[in-house]
Amino acid sequence: MGNELAGKVAVVAGGTRGASRGIAIELGRRGAFVYVTGRTSGQERSEVDRPETIEGTVGKIADAGGEGAAVRVDHLDSAQVAALAERIDREHGRIDILVDGIWGGDEYIGWGKPVWELPLDGTLRMIRLGIDAHVITSHHLLPLVIRRPGGLVVEMTDGTAEYNAKFRVGTSLGFYVAKAAAHHVALAEAHELREHGCTAVAMTPGWLRSEAMLEHYGVTEENWRDALVREPHFCISESPVFVGRAVAELAADPDRHRFTGQTLNSGQLAKIYDVDDVDGSRPDAWRYIDEVQDPGKAADATGYR
């Protein structure tokens, strides 16, 4: 990996933690200047109430040899996103890469419960975070993406288009609608951006070893395999670096427009671009979930990473 993205301007919305943090770091490592936005800064936490901050992400970009800026933005607030657009226009005049990873709705999922048994406010909050915030962001920032041909828009989601073609049993209506919407947002953006020579895709990581997931299992990135005692299928999990490397490769690919309108996943792009996770493996999580986990087979990642 080199500095193929040097001179590029990137925005990672929701880059506070998880996959979006991994993407922001890898874009910065490859030379892009990265604006990292989100609701949790050193001064104020969002409803997610976790310690990761946008400044922390920019610090990790710097550690990787890159540059960036942390901007606290609530992407459900149109005025705040408009102000972000004005700042980027003033400082750089364009956006080359826009990654929309806005979420923060995990506490509202209500695993496996029907919509009438869940608080309505929580269900609607997930839909607003997964759909409204993405549309607001597109409205204000896409005019900067189309300033030059070749711009890339990445709508982050959970699940491939094929996997989300049916209801995600065990989740909930609000979560499912919020995440499945990304496939259609990417399709619409691909159509609207086409005449400007820009590309839009949806992107999903696999079973992510996010900060929250590691904490949930009481492990770290160094000893994550200890969690297999509690959840054997965690054997297919991947670090945020994996999806970060995949998206960075996509951004550096001069022929990326061949993917426009599609929903991509980290395992898929890893094969195309020949990239590995931090442990040297190449997890293919969604194929594993479809062929091993969901059919109820014993956990075994052989042939899947």
Short mmCIF file of C-alpha atoms in Angstrom, two decimals:
data_model
loop_
_atom_site.label_atom_id
_atom_site.label_comp_id
_atom_site.label_asym_id
_atom_site.label_seq_id
_atom_site.Cartn_x
_atom_site.Cartn_y
_atom_site.Cartn_z
CA MET A 1 0.00 0.00 0.00
CA GLY A 2 1.33 3.42 -0.95
CA ASN A 3 0.06 6.96 -1.15
CA GLU A 4 -2.25 6.56 -4.14
CA LEU A 5 -4.81 8.81 -2.45
CA ALA A 6 -2.43 11.72 -1.89
CA GLY A 7 -4.18 14.99 -2.64
CA LYS A 8 -7.66 13.46 -2.24
CA VAL A 9 -10.20 14.92 0.17
CA ALA A 10 -12.28 12.41 2.11
CA VAL A 11 -15.16 12.70 4.54
CA VAL A 12 -15.99 9.81 6.85
CA ALA A 13 -19.31 10.59 8.48
CA GLY A 14 -19.73 8.65 11.69
CA GLY A 15 -16.01 7.93 11.82
CA THR A 16 -15.91 7.78 15.60
CA ARG A 17 -15.54 4.01 15.94
CA GLY A 18 -16.01 0.62 14.31
CA ALA A 19 -15.83 0.09 10.56
CA SER A 20 -15.95 3.80 9.79
CA ARG A 21 -12.97 4.47 12.06
CA GLY A 22 -11.05 1.69 10.32
CA ILE A 23 -11.89 3.19 6.92
CA ALA A 24 -10.90 6.70 7.99
CA ILE A 25 -7.51 5.48 9.21
CA GLU A 26 -6.76 3.52 6.05
CA LEU A 27 -7.80 6.39 3.77
CA GLY A 28 -5.46 8.63 5.74
CA ARG A 29 -2.70 6.05 5.60
CA ARG A 30 -2.99 6.07 1.80
CA GLY A 31 -2.60 9.85 1.66
CA ALA A 32 -6.11 11.32 1.70
CA PHE A 33 -6.93 14.26 3.95
CA VAL A 34 -9.81 12.93 6.05
CA TYR A 35 -12.58 14.92 7.71
CA VAL A 36 -13.89 12.73 10.54
CA THR A 37 -17.36 13.64 11.72
CA GLY A 38 -19.60 12.31 14.45
CA ARG A 39 -21.42 13.23 17.62
CA THR A 40 -18.88 12.11 20.21
CA SER A 41 -15.99 14.48 20.78
CA GLY A 42 -13.68 15.07 23.69
CA GLN A 43 -16.25 17.49 25.09
CA GLU A 44 -19.53 15.67 24.49
CA ARG A 45 -20.77 12.10 24.07
CA SER A 46 -23.63 10.91 21.91
CA GLU A 47 -26.41 8.60 23.07
CA VAL A 48 -24.12 5.67 22.23
CA ASP A 49 -22.20 6.68 25.36
CA ARG A 50 -18.86 5.12 24.49
CA PRO A 51 -15.36 6.55 25.03
CA GLU A 52 -14.23 6.63 21.39
CA THR A 53 -14.10 10.15 19.92
CA ILE A 54 -13.69 11.79 16.54
CA GLU A 55 -10.45 13.34 17.82
CA GLY A 56 -9.27 9.84 18.72
CA THR A 57 -9.82 8.73 15.14
CA VAL A 58 -7.85 11.69 13.80
CA GLY A 59 -5.08 10.82 16.24
CA LYS A 60 -4.93 7.29 14.82
CA ILE A 61 -4.84 8.74 11.30
CA ALA A 62 -1.83 10.82 12.37
CA ASP A 63 -0.20 7.71 13.88
CA ALA A 64 -0.60 6.08 10.46
CA GLY A 65 1.20 8.99 8.82
CA GLY A 66 -1.91 10.75 7.54
CA GLU A 67 -3.73 14.01 8.10
CA GLY A 68 -7.29 14.85 9.03
CA ALA A 69 -9.64 17.04 10.99
CA ALA A 70 -12.30 16.19 13.56
CA VAL A 71 -15.59 18.05 13.16
CA ARG A 72 -18.43 17.44 15.59
CA VAL A 73 -21.60 17.07 13.52
CA ASP A 74 -25.03 15.62 14.22
CA HIS A 75 -25.97 14.42 10.74
CA LEU A 76 -29.67 14.57 11.60
CA ASP A 77 -29.29 18.33 11.94
CA SER A 78 -29.45 19.82 8.46
CA ALA A 79 -27.91 23.11 9.56
CA GLN A 80 -24.88 21.35 11.06
CA VAL A 81 -24.29 19.33 7.89
CA ALA A 82 -24.70 22.48 5.78
CA ALA A 83 -22.05 24.17 7.94
CA LEU A 84 -19.76 21.18 7.41
CA ALA A 85 -20.22 21.50 3.64
CA GLU A 86 -19.41 25.21 3.81
CA ARG A 87 -16.22 24.53 5.77
CA ILE A 88 -15.01 21.85 3.36
CA ASP A 89 -15.84 24.07 0.38
CA ARG A 90 -13.88 26.90 1.95
CA GLU A 91 -10.87 24.75 2.86
CA HIS A 92 -10.68 22.34 -0.10
CA GLY A 93 -13.40 23.17 -2.60
CA ARG A 94 -14.50 19.58 -3.18
CA ILE A 95 -14.94 16.06 -1.78
CA ASP A 96 -13.32 13.14 -3.59
CA ILE A 97 -14.44 10.35 -1.24
CA LEU A 98 -17.56 10.40 0.93
CA VAL A 99 -18.09 7.49 3.32
CA ASP A 100 -21.41 7.65 5.16
CA GLY A 101 -21.18 5.39 8.19
CA ILE A 102 -23.75 7.22 10.33
CA TRP A 103 -25.49 4.86 12.75
CA GLY A 104 -25.46 4.66 16.55
CA GLY A 105 -28.75 2.78 16.86
CA ASP A 106 -27.64 -0.51 18.41
CA GLU A 107 -29.23 0.18 21.78
CA TYR A 108 -32.66 0.33 20.12
CA ILE A 109 -32.54 -2.95 18.17
CA GLY A 110 -34.66 -5.04 20.53
CA TRP A 111 -33.37 -8.36 19.23
CA GLY A 112 -36.13 -10.67 18.03
CA LYS A 113 -39.05 -8.62 19.35
CA PRO A 114 -41.97 -7.55 17.13
CA VAL A 115 -42.50 -3.87 16.47
CA TRP A 116 -45.52 -3.59 18.78
CA GLU A 117 -43.48 -4.79 21.76
CA LEU A 118 -40.71 -2.25 21.26
CA PRO A 119 -40.73 1.45 22.18
CA LEU A 120 -41.88 3.33 19.10
CA ASP A 121 -39.39 6.12 19.70
CA GLY A 122 -36.50 3.64 19.48
CA THR A 123 -37.76 2.07 16.26
CA LEU A 124 -38.19 5.46 14.63
CA ARG A 125 -34.81 6.60 15.92
CA MET A 126 -33.11 3.70 14.13
CA ILE A 127 -34.88 4.57 10.90
CA ARG A 128 -33.90 8.23 11.24
CA LEU A 129 -30.26 7.34 11.93
CA GLY A 130 -30.08 4.81 9.11
CA ILE A 131 -32.07 6.71 6.48
CA ASP A 132 -32.77 10.36 7.31
CA ALA A 133 -29.19 11.11 8.40
CA HIS A 134 -27.83 9.56 5.21
CA VAL A 135 -30.22 11.53 2.99
CA ILE A 136 -29.45 14.79 4.81
CA THR A 137 -25.73 14.12 4.38
CA SER A 138 -26.15 13.38 0.68
CA HIS A 139 -28.22 16.51 0.14
CA HIS A 140 -25.53 18.80 1.52
CA LEU A 141 -22.30 16.99 0.57
CA LEU A 142 -22.95 15.48 -2.86
CA PRO A 143 -22.72 18.93 -4.51
CA LEU A 144 -19.07 18.90 -3.43
CA VAL A 145 -18.57 15.34 -4.71
CA ILE A 146 -19.73 16.24 -8.22
CA ARG A 147 -17.31 19.15 -8.48
CA ARG A 148 -14.93 16.75 -10.24
CA PRO A 149 -15.53 13.51 -12.15
CA GLY A 150 -14.34 10.39 -10.37
CA GLY A 151 -15.86 11.00 -6.94
CA LEU A 152 -16.73 7.99 -4.78
CA VAL A 153 -19.65 7.66 -2.35
CA VAL A 154 -19.80 4.70 0.05
CA GLU A 155 -22.99 4.03 2.02
CA MET A 156 -22.13 1.77 4.96
CA THR A 157 -24.62 -0.90 5.96
CA ASP A 158 -24.94 -4.33 7.60
CA GLY A 159 -25.50 -7.26 5.28
CA THR A 160 -25.23 -7.90 1.57
CA ALA A 161 -28.12 -7.07 -0.74
CA GLU A 162 -28.76 -10.79 -1.18
CA TYR A 163 -28.77 -11.47 2.56
CA ASN A 164 -31.06 -8.52 3.25
CA ALA A 165 -33.45 -9.51 0.46
CA LYS A 166 -35.35 -11.40 3.16
CA PHE A 167 -36.14 -10.31 6.70
CA ARG A 168 -33.25 -10.65 9.15
CA VAL A 169 -34.88 -13.03 11.63
CA GLY A 170 -33.70 -12.29 15.15
CA THR A 171 -33.28 -8.55 14.56
CA SER A 172 -36.23 -6.15 14.45
CA LEU A 173 -38.28 -4.17 11.97
CA GLY A 174 -36.57 -0.84 12.63
CA PHE A 175 -33.06 -2.26 12.36
CA TYR A 176 -33.89 -4.22 9.22
CA VAL A 177 -35.50 -1.28 7.43
CA ALA A 178 -32.66 1.07 8.41
CA LYS A 179 -29.93 -1.24 7.16
CA ALA A 180 -31.67 -2.58 4.04
CA ALA A 181 -32.32 1.00 2.93
CA ALA A 182 -28.63 1.49 2.16
CA HIS A 183 -28.88 -0.78 -0.88
CA HIS A 184 -31.57 1.42 -2.38
CA VAL A 185 -29.85 4.67 -1.40
CA ALA A 186 -26.74 3.51 -3.25
CA LEU A 187 -28.82 2.56 -6.31
CA ALA A 188 -30.46 5.99 -6.38
CA GLU A 189 -27.18 7.83 -5.84
CA ALA A 190 -25.49 5.77 -8.57
CA HIS A 191 -28.16 6.89 -11.01
CA GLU A 192 -28.03 10.54 -9.98
CA LEU A 193 -24.23 10.68 -9.97
CA ARG A 194 -23.70 8.84 -13.23
CA GLU A 195 -23.83 11.91 -15.49
CA HIS A 196 -21.19 13.54 -13.27
CA GLY A 197 -18.77 10.65 -13.65
CA CYS A 198 -19.05 9.64 -9.99
CA THR A 199 -19.59 6.27 -8.33
CA ALA A 200 -21.88 5.21 -5.47
CA VAL A 201 -21.87 1.86 -3.69
CA ALA A 202 -23.16 0.35 -0.47
CA MET A 203 -20.57 -1.45 1.66
CA THR A 204 -20.82 -3.96 4.49
CA PRO A 205 -18.13 -5.43 6.71
CA GLY A 206 -18.52 -8.97 7.97
CA TRP A 207 -18.75 -9.91 11.65
CA LEU A 208 -16.83 -6.93 12.91
CA ARG A 209 -14.50 -6.93 15.89
CA SER A 210 -15.53 -3.39 16.77
CA GLU A 211 -14.63 -1.79 20.07
CA ALA A 212 -18.13 -2.57 21.39
CA MET A 213 -18.04 -6.18 20.20
CA LEU A 214 -14.66 -6.84 21.78
CA GLU A 215 -15.92 -5.33 25.01
CA HIS A 216 -19.10 -7.43 24.82
CA TYR A 217 -17.04 -10.63 24.73
CA GLY A 218 -14.48 -9.38 27.25
CA VAL A 219 -11.53 -9.71 24.86
CA THR A 220 -9.09 -7.50 22.98
CA GLU A 221 -7.86 -7.52 19.41
CA GLU A 222 -4.81 -9.43 20.62
CA ASN A 223 -6.73 -12.29 22.28
CA TRP A 224 -10.05 -12.18 20.41
CA ARG A 225 -10.02 -15.92 19.78
CA ASP A 226 -10.71 -16.44 23.49
CA ALA A 227 -14.28 -15.38 22.69
CA LEU A 228 -14.80 -18.55 20.64
CA VAL A 229 -15.53 -20.44 23.85
CA ARG A 230 -18.62 -18.28 24.28
CA GLU A 231 -19.47 -17.81 20.58
CA PRO A 232 -17.79 -20.34 18.25
CA HIS A 233 -18.94 -18.60 15.07
CA PHE A 234 -16.90 -15.57 16.09
CA CYS A 235 -14.11 -17.49 14.36
CA ILE A 236 -15.09 -15.71 11.13
CA SER A 237 -14.83 -12.21 12.61
CA GLU A 238 -12.69 -9.48 11.12
CA SER A 239 -10.96 -6.35 12.38
CA PRO A 240 -12.00 -2.84 11.28
CA VAL A 241 -8.68 -2.65 9.44
CA PHE A 242 -9.93 -5.26 6.96
CA VAL A 243 -12.89 -3.24 5.72
CA GLY A 244 -10.72 -0.12 5.89
CA ARG A 245 -8.17 -1.65 3.55
CA ALA A 246 -10.92 -2.84 1.21
CA VAL A 247 -12.48 0.62 0.91
CA ALA A 248 -9.08 2.28 0.50
CA GLU A 249 -8.31 -0.09 -2.38
CA LEU A 250 -11.69 0.70 -3.94
CA ALA A 251 -11.01 4.44 -3.65
CA ALA A 252 -7.62 3.99 -5.33
CA ASP A 253 -9.01 1.85 -8.17
CA PRO A 254 -9.27 3.92 -11.39
CA ASP A 255 -11.84 1.41 -12.66
CA ARG A 256 -14.08 1.51 -9.56
CA HIS A 257 -17.07 2.77 -11.54
CA ARG A 258 -17.72 -0.81 -12.64
CA PHE A 259 -19.17 -1.37 -9.17
CA THR A 260 -21.55 1.60 -9.12
CA GLY A 261 -24.97 0.83 -7.67
CA GLN A 262 -23.80 -2.45 -6.12
CA THR A 263 -23.57 -3.54 -2.51
CA LEU A 264 -20.02 -4.73 -1.82
CA ASN A 265 -18.52 -6.52 1.17
CA SER A 266 -15.06 -6.68 2.68
CA GLY A 267 -14.44 -10.35 1.88
CA GLN A 268 -15.44 -9.80 -1.74
CA LEU A 269 -13.15 -6.80 -2.24
CA ALA A 270 -10.30 -8.55 -0.42
CA LYS A 271 -10.28 -11.20 -3.14
CA ILE A 272 -10.43 -8.63 -5.92
CA TYR A 273 -7.70 -6.41 -4.50
CA ASP A 274 -5.60 -9.11 -2.79
CA VAL A 275 -5.66 -7.64 0.72
CA ASP A 276 -5.60 -9.41 4.08
CA ASP A 277 -6.70 -8.67 7.61
CA VAL A 278 -4.16 -7.79 10.30
CA ASP A 279 -3.54 -11.47 11.09
CA GLY A 280 -2.76 -12.32 7.47
CA SER A 281 -6.09 -14.07 6.90
CA ARG A 282 -8.86 -13.14 4.46
CA PRO A 283 -12.25 -13.75 6.14
CA ASP A 284 -15.24 -14.25 3.86
CA ALA A 285 -17.88 -13.66 6.50
CA TRP A 286 -21.08 -13.42 4.50
CA ARG A 287 -20.41 -16.64 2.60
CA TYR A 288 -19.65 -18.31 5.95
CA ILE A 289 -22.84 -16.97 7.52
CA ASP A 290 -24.89 -18.20 4.57
CA GLU A 291 -23.23 -21.62 4.26
CA VAL A 292 -22.23 -22.49 7.83
CA GLN A 293 -23.79 -20.35 10.55
CA ASP A 294 -27.37 -19.99 9.33
CA PRO A 295 -27.77 -23.67 8.34
CA GLY A 296 -26.77 -24.59 11.91
CA LYS A 297 -23.49 -26.30 11.10
CA ALA A 298 -20.66 -26.53 13.62
CA ALA A 299 -18.40 -23.50 13.65
CA ASP A 300 -15.43 -24.03 11.38
CA ALA A 301 -13.82 -21.22 9.39
CA THR A 302 -11.69 -23.59 7.31
CA GLY A 303 -11.93 -22.44 3.73
CA TYR A 304 -13.55 -19.15 4.73
CA ARG A 305 -10.54 -17.15 5.93
#
